[in-house]
């Protein structure tokens, strides 16, 4: 892998030397202002050839109103500037020569358009899914079907994203995806992360970025990529906001309400939001468990019917302030908090089977939970632009606390075939508390070089500590007795220090980006029971390289390679025994190793159609295994039919994939976006007596259709199909779904009413088989994927000045590639 990477690097360097005489030596800078001498952010600036007005480059002005075009050939150019609410303006011709290679246009003033004096309305609408050069963008705020949903619902409908029966999130057939909020990794994993995303309403989200091969600027975590959830932040001048309320009905009801606001002038930007929601979630899990001896002879099993209702009350709030002490400096602070109350009522009926598959007894379990999750993250950020060329320094400091509390009871009754009591009832009470604190600081520096190209460097340090205290009591006799096999306390500390270098440059026919990131990680854990300690320390280098070659004006070939790491989630390291029912447990493993991945991509873009071939090789692949309880915990007495879910490291995983993104404009009123992913996962490893050395091809296809019907009516029609596939020892069955939504703008275009139905035929439901030599489990889950939502949004405030509002333009992809 390393030899292949450095071979690609050598070829790229040869390309650099062959294009050293490309003649790209010039640059043009300018600043855009309005008639009140206020800078205009996010104005579209297009560089045109003077002789034929053909487009050379496009840019978007930054928060200082500045735009820069560098690495230009000598010649004569004109510039066209446009912004919502202002008249389009052209500059006088600017000539670049070998003697005069810099054009400083200075301040360009845009006049307010006549229409803007009364009202300006943005009629452009981003599609739900966009394929950019380095990422897929899911525009949540523009999706009719996403209205009234949670963040987890939206993710499940995103291209290539899967959520399994344990709420683990995968991307393009691989686990190990990193979830970020506004560019910052969330420390939550597993059920904690799933509950957080269920409590995050879609009306607070602007977009979701899916990045499958990140550069060295990003944390090295995430072998399958990064999912970055970007929250809304209105950038219009003046005071603006939205009020949203909605109701949904699946098997059970859901409701939500929220408000966002923003006040912005040339000195400050004050913004925030608050949302309350109630969701009654359903998870109806049916299992068929089969046990075998070493000769693969069936020895017994059980049939389980788990019906879980989970009411969730969530409160989400966010407040932020940006201060502009000068045109070049921004100082900001953001505080985000979630206060969630989560209940659970699980009714589990189990039939116990003998070696002849005859029912010999039954047991019923009632499990209840009263959980609270209160999270708060505070951020202070700083940005200083040294000049208009893009030289800047940014810094962030974060502090976050994640607190959880859970009171639980699991009560089991045993019956013989005649309905009489088989043995005494078993009642287990739990009292669990958890606290996770994160502290991070990072600094980033970017500097365009005079010789062309762009140099970036940065450093980051983080310290995460977690303390989990679990107390379990057996109250079967009416007197609480400490359950010494389950009561425990676990402390975890992780220190991570990182730095990176990144170099990028655009030439006449190709662009290049090279990066190197180094990360040092130190971990120590302490299990109070038994005074068991675990320490680990390691340093890893993570190179990355990206190369794009323009075959023709509308055809581009791209190559990328990067090395990634996935450290175990905090919950995966927690050795607590969590009781699901009397025959099913889950636990963590403090000695779980990180998985390391080399990832390669070859892409071809023709106009708007993109093809990407991908391959990755992962060592120490993390997977969730099911083992007999007595094999994992031989010192704790248990029956043969008791199992435990535990994270393990497989030897390796190989991924091969082809991704296609094909948007089409069928007519002026019908737009279609198609995304397809065909992949093959091959796993290699051993668990107990089971050797795994196989894989299975799979595909995921999604089409999104939007229809502009006129008179304020817009509709969406989405279809997705997933063939299943192999994930370690588990093979998933196919599933598909259809969603339909319609939207009407009203009240002078300030109000929007949206009605949608997701998974109309209730077919987008997971089903799988898990196979080991001595155990086979078949399961299927019924969830509330079919929900009808009615949502109303009202926008208030001044809409006459919207120059600072970010819009989709022809240069959206270029700005994304430039890191804006």
CSV table of N, CA and C in Angstrom, one decimal, residues 152-208:
chain,number,residue,atom,x,y,z
A,152,UNK,N,-31.7,11.3,12.1
A,152,UNK,CA,-31.5,9.9,11.8
A,152,UNK,C,-32.3,9.4,10.7
A,153,UNK,N,-33.6,9.9,10.6
A,153,UNK,CA,-34.5,9.6,9.4
A,153,UNK,C,-33.9,10.1,8.1
A,154,UNK,N,-33.3,11.3,8.2
A,154,UNK,CA,-32.7,11.9,6.9
A,154,UNK,C,-31.5,11.1,6.5
A,155,UNK,N,-30.7,10.7,7.5
A,155,UNK,CA,-29.5,10.0,7.2
A,155,UNK,C,-29.8,8.6,6.5
A,156,UNK,N,-30.9,8.0,7.0
A,156,UNK,CA,-31.3,6.7,6.4
A,156,UNK,C,-31.7,6.8,5.0
A,157,UNK,N,-32.1,8.0,4.6
A,157,UNK,CA,-32.5,8.2,3.2
A,157,UNK,C,-31.4,8.8,2.3
A,158,UNK,N,-30.2,9.1,2.9
A,158,UNK,CA,-29.1,9.6,2.2
A,158,UNK,C,-28.4,8.6,1.4
A,159,UNK,N,-27.8,9.0,0.2
A,159,UNK,CA,-27.1,8.0,-0.6
A,159,UNK,C,-26.0,7.2,0.1
A,160,UNK,N,-26.1,5.9,0.0
A,160,UNK,CA,-25.1,5.0,0.6
A,160,UNK,C,-25.1,4.8,2.1
A,161,UNK,N,-26.0,5.4,2.8
A,161,UNK,CA,-26.0,5.4,4.3
A,161,UNK,C,-27.0,4.3,4.7
A,162,UNK,N,-26.5,3.4,5.7
A,162,UNK,CA,-27.4,2.4,6.3
A,162,UNK,C,-27.4,2.5,7.8
A,163,UNK,N,-28.4,2.0,8.4
A,163,UNK,CA,-28.5,2.0,9.9
A,163,UNK,C,-29.0,0.6,10.2
A,164,UNK,N,-28.2,-0.2,11.0
A,164,UNK,CA,-28.6,-1.6,11.2
A,164,UNK,C,-29.4,-1.7,12.4
A,165,UNK,N,-29.7,-3.0,12.9
A,165,UNK,CA,-30.6,-3.3,14.0
A,165,UNK,C,-30.1,-2.8,15.3
A,166,UNK,N,-28.8,-2.5,15.4
A,166,UNK,CA,-28.2,-2.0,16.6
A,166,UNK,C,-27.9,-0.5,16.5
A,167,UNK,N,-28.5,0.2,15.5
A,167,UNK,CA,-28.4,1.6,15.3
A,167,UNK,C,-27.0,2.0,14.9
A,168,UNK,N,-26.2,1.1,14.4
A,168,UNK,CA,-24.8,1.4,13.9
A,168,UNK,C,-25.0,2.0,12.5
A,169,UNK,N,-24.3,3.1,12.2
A,169,UNK,CA,-24.4,3.8,10.9
A,169,UNK,C,-23.3,3.4,10.0
A,170,UNK,N,-23.6,3.0,8.8
A,170,UNK,CA,-22.6,2.6,7.8
A,170,UNK,C,-22.7,3.5,6.6
A,171,UNK,N,-21.6,3.5,5.8
A,171,UNK,CA,-21.6,4.3,4.6
A,171,UNK,C,-21.0,3.5,3.4
A,172,UNK,N,-21.7,3.3,2.4
A,172,UNK,CA,-21.3,2.5,1.2
A,172,UNK,C,-20.9,1.1,1.6
A,173,UNK,N,-21.7,0.5,2.4
A,173,UNK,CA,-21.4,-0.9,2.8
A,173,UNK,C,-20.3,-1.1,3.8
A,174,UNK,N,-19.8,0.0,4.5
A,174,UNK,CA,-18.8,-0.1,5.5
A,174,UNK,C,-19.2,0.6,6.7
A,175,UNK,N,-18.8,0.0,7.9
A,175,UNK,CA,-18.9,0.6,9.1
A,175,UNK,C,-17.7,1.6,9.3
A,176,UNK,N,-17.7,2.3,10.4
A,176,UNK,CA,-16.6,3.2,10.7
A,176,UNK,C,-16.7,4.6,10.2
A,177,UNK,N,-18.0,5.1,10.1
A,177,UNK,CA,-18.2,6.5,9.6
A,177,UNK,C,-18.1,7.4,10.9
A,178,UNK,N,-17.6,8.6,10.7
A,178,UNK,CA,-17.5,9.6,11.7
A,178,UNK,C,-18.6,10.6,11.5
A,179,UNK,N,-19.4,10.8,12.6
A,179,UNK,CA,-20.5,11.8,12.6
A,179,UNK,C,-19.9,13.1,13.2
A,180,UNK,N,-20.1,14.2,12.4
A,180,UNK,CA,-19.6,15.5,12.9
A,180,UNK,C,-20.8,16.5,12.9
A,181,UNK,N,-20.7,17.4,13.8
A,181,UNK,CA,-21.7,18.5,13.9
A,181,UNK,C,-21.0,19.8,13.7
A,182,UNK,N,-21.3,20.5,12.6
A,182,UNK,CA,-20.6,21.7,12.2
A,182,UNK,C,-19.1,21.6,12.2
A,183,UNK,N,-18.7,20.5,11.6
A,183,UNK,CA,-17.2,20.3,11.4
A,183,UNK,C,-16.5,19.7,12.6
A,184,UNK,N,-17.2,19.4,13.7
A,184,UNK,CA,-16.6,18.9,14.9
A,184,UNK,C,-17.1,17.5,15.3
A,185,UNK,N,-16.2,16.5,15.4
A,185,UNK,CA,-16.7,15.1,15.7
A,185,UNK,C,-17.4,15.0,17.0
A,186,UNK,N,-18.5,14.3,17.0
A,186,UNK,CA,-19.3,14.0,18.2
A,186,UNK,C,-18.7,12.8,18.9
A,187,UNK,N,-18.5,12.9,20.2
A,187,UNK,CA,-17.9,11.8,21.0
A,187,UNK,C,-18.9,10.6,21.2
A,188,UNK,N,-20.1,10.8,20.8
A,188,UNK,CA,-21.1,9.7,21.1
A,188,UNK,C,-21.1,8.6,20.1
A,189,UNK,N,-21.4,7.4,20.5
A,189,UNK,CA,-21.4,6.3,19.6
A,189,UNK,C,-22.6,5.4,20.0
A,190,UNK,N,-22.9,4.4,19.1
A,190,UNK,CA,-23.9,3.4,19.4
A,190,UNK,C,-25.3,4.0,19.7
A,191,UNK,N,-25.9,3.5,20.8
A,191,UNK,CA,-27.3,3.9,21.1
A,191,UNK,C,-27.3,5.4,21.5
A,192,UNK,N,-26.3,5.9,22.2
A,192,UNK,CA,-26.2,7.3,22.6
A,192,UNK,C,-26.3,8.2,21.4
A,193,UNK,N,-25.5,7.9,20.4
A,193,UNK,CA,-25.5,8.7,19.1
A,193,UNK,C,-26.9,8.6,18.4
A,194,UNK,N,-27.4,7.4,18.3
A,194,UNK,CA,-28.7,7.2,17.7
A,194,UNK,C,-29.8,8.0,18.4
A,195,UNK,N,-29.8,8.0,19.7
A,195,UNK,CA,-30.8,8.8,20.4
A,195,UNK,C,-30.6,10.3,20.2
A,196,UNK,N,-29.4,10.7,20.2
A,196,UNK,CA,-29.1,12.1,19.9
A,196,UNK,C,-29.7,12.5,18.5
A,197,UNK,N,-29.4,11.7,17.5
A,197,UNK,CA,-29.8,12.0,16.2
A,197,UNK,C,-31.3,11.9,16.0
A,198,UNK,N,-32.0,11.0,16.8
A,198,UNK,CA,-33.4,10.9,16.8
A,198,UNK,C,-34.0,12.2,17.4
A,199,UNK,N,-33.3,12.8,18.3
A,199,UNK,CA,-33.8,14.0,19.0
A,199,UNK,C,-33.4,15.3,18.3
A,200,UNK,N,-32.7,15.2,17.1
A,200,UNK,CA,-32.3,16.4,16.4
A,200,UNK,C,-33.2,16.6,15.2
A,201,UNK,N,-34.1,17.6,15.3
A,201,UNK,CA,-35.1,17.8,14.3
A,201,UNK,C,-34.5,18.3,12.9
A,202,UNK,N,-35.1,17.8,11.8
A,202,UNK,CA,-34.6,18.2,10.5
A,202,UNK,C,-34.7,19.7,10.2
A,203,UNK,N,-35.6,20.4,10.9
A,203,UNK,CA,-35.8,21.8,10.6
A,203,UNK,C,-34.7,22.7,11.2
A,204,UNK,N,-33.8,22.1,12.0
A,204,UNK,CA,-32.6,22.8,12.5
A,204,UNK,C,-31.4,22.6,11.6
A,205,UNK,N,-31.5,21.7,10.6
A,205,UNK,CA,-30.3,21.3,9.8
A,205,UNK,C,-30.4,22.0,8.4
A,206,UNK,N,-29.3,22.6,8.0
A,206,UNK,CA,-29.2,23.2,6.7
A,206,UNK,C,-28.9,22.1,5.6
A,207,UNK,N,-27.8,21.3,5.9
A,207,UNK,CA,-27.4,20.3,4.9
A,207,UNK,C,-26.5,19.3,5.7
A,208,UNK,N,-26.3,18.2,5.0
A,208,UNK,CA,-25.4,17.1,5.4
A,208,UNK,C,-24.4,16.8,4.3
